[in-house]
Amino acid sequence: MMGPIEPADGLSISAFISKAFNDELKMAEIYSESGTKITGDITKIDFSSVSGLTNGYWDISVSLKSSNGKSLLVSNRYEFKSGFDAITACNATADALSPAVQDLIKATVSNPQFASLL
């Protein structure tokens, strides 16, 4: 690695993922402070900036638990073009975190079991 992977706003990766989920639920108008509570744990986070020489990926898995007793495990791999040299590949990996999290959220909310958490 040529440097650290740092999400926007100086957040930790887990705080970044949590904020992204909350922001999406607010945009969809299904977020409520007084509604069903969903908590989550990152069960896997892995990345590579040199998969297949000039590609990279983020593997992120989360375990979500609802206050209604239901749970859901979601795993997602987001692949991206990285680059041949270290600086380009590492920068591409850092830049790919945000779309990787968005892809994870898409995989989560499109999962047929997601509605049962609400």
Coordinates of C-alpha atoms in Angstrom, one line a residue:
M1 CA 0.0 0.0 0.0
M2 CA 1.2 3.5 -0.8
G3 CA -1.0 5.1 1.9
P4 CA -4.0 4.6 4.1
I5 CA -7.6 4.1 2.9
E6 CA -9.5 7.0 4.4
P7 CA -13.3 7.5 3.8
A8 CA -14.7 11.0 3.2
D9 CA -15.3 13.3 6.2
G10 CA -12.5 11.7 8.3
L11 CA -14.8 8.9 9.3
S12 CA -13.7 5.3 10.1
I13 CA -14.7 2.8 7.5
S14 CA -17.4 1.4 9.8
A15 CA -18.8 4.8 10.5
F16 CA -18.7 5.6 6.8
I17 CA -20.8 2.5 6.0
S18 CA -23.2 3.2 8.8
K19 CA -23.7 6.8 7.7
A20 CA -24.2 5.7 4.1
F21 CA -26.9 3.2 5.1
N22 CA -28.7 5.9 7.3
D23 CA -28.5 8.5 4.5
E24 CA -30.0 6.0 2.0
L25 CA -32.8 5.1 4.4
K26 CA -33.5 8.8 5.0
M27 CA -33.6 9.5 1.2
A28 CA -36.1 6.7 0.8
E29 CA -38.1 8.2 3.6
I30 CA -38.1 5.0 5.6
Y31 CA -35.7 6.2 8.4
S32 CA -37.3 7.0 11.7
E33 CA -35.7 7.6 15.1
S34 CA -38.7 6.0 16.8
G35 CA -39.2 3.1 14.4
T36 CA -37.6 -0.3 14.1
K37 CA -33.9 -0.2 15.0
I38 CA -31.5 -2.0 12.7
T39 CA -28.0 -2.6 13.9
G40 CA -25.1 -4.0 11.9
D41 CA -21.7 -5.5 12.1
I42 CA -19.1 -5.6 9.4
T43 CA -18.3 -9.3 9.2
K44 CA -15.8 -9.0 6.4
I45 CA -13.9 -6.2 4.7
D46 CA -11.2 -7.0 2.2
F47 CA -9.7 -5.3 -0.8
S48 CA -7.1 -5.8 -3.5
S49 CA -5.6 -3.2 -5.8
V50 CA -3.9 -5.8 -7.9
S51 CA -6.4 -8.5 -8.9
G52 CA -5.6 -9.7 -12.4
L53 CA -2.8 -7.1 -12.7
T54 CA -4.9 -4.0 -13.4
N55 CA -8.1 -4.6 -11.5
G56 CA -9.1 -4.4 -7.9
Y57 CA -12.0 -5.3 -5.7
W58 CA -13.7 -4.6 -2.4
D59 CA -15.3 -7.5 -0.6
I60 CA -17.7 -6.3 2.1
S61 CA -20.1 -8.4 4.2
V62 CA -22.5 -7.1 6.9
S63 CA -24.7 -8.8 9.4
L64 CA -27.9 -6.7 10.1
K65 CA -30.1 -7.3 13.1
S66 CA -33.6 -5.8 13.5
S67 CA -35.2 -5.0 16.8
N68 CA -38.1 -7.1 15.5
G69 CA -35.9 -10.2 15.8
K70 CA -35.1 -10.7 12.1
S71 CA -31.6 -10.7 10.7
L72 CA -29.9 -10.6 7.4
L73 CA -26.3 -11.4 6.1
V74 CA -25.3 -9.6 2.9
S75 CA -22.0 -10.1 1.1
N76 CA -21.0 -8.1 -1.9
R77 CA -17.9 -7.8 -4.2
Y78 CA -17.4 -4.6 -6.1
E79 CA -14.8 -4.8 -8.8
F80 CA -13.0 -1.8 -10.4
K81 CA -10.1 -0.9 -12.7
S82 CA -7.1 -0.1 -10.6
G83 CA -3.9 0.5 -12.5
F84 CA -0.5 -0.9 -13.1
D85 CA 1.7 1.3 -10.9
A86 CA 1.3 1.4 -7.1
I87 CA 0.2 5.0 -6.8
T88 CA -2.5 4.7 -9.4
A89 CA -3.7 1.3 -8.0
C90 CA -3.8 2.6 -4.4
N91 CA -5.6 5.8 -5.3
A92 CA -8.2 3.8 -7.4
T93 CA -8.8 1.5 -4.4
A94 CA -9.4 4.4 -2.1
D95 CA -11.7 6.1 -4.7
A96 CA -13.6 2.8 -5.1
L97 CA -14.7 2.6 -1.5
S98 CA -17.7 4.9 -1.9
P99 CA -19.1 3.1 -4.9
A100 CA -18.4 -0.2 -3.2
V101 CA -20.5 0.8 -0.2
Q102 CA -23.2 2.1 -2.5
D103 CA -23.2 -1.3 -4.3
L104 CA -23.4 -3.1 -0.9
I105 CA -26.4 -0.9 0.0
K106 CA -28.1 -1.8 -3.3
A107 CA -27.4 -5.5 -2.7
T108 CA -28.9 -5.2 0.8
V109 CA -32.1 -3.3 0.0
S110 CA -32.8 -5.4 -3.1
N111 CA -32.5 -8.6 -1.1
P112 CA -36.0 -10.0 -0.7
Q113 CA -35.5 -10.5 3.0
F114 CA -34.6 -6.8 3.7
A115 CA -38.2 -5.8 4.0
S116 CA -38.6 -8.2 6.9
L117 CA -36.1 -6.1 8.9
L118 CA -38.4 -3.1 8.8

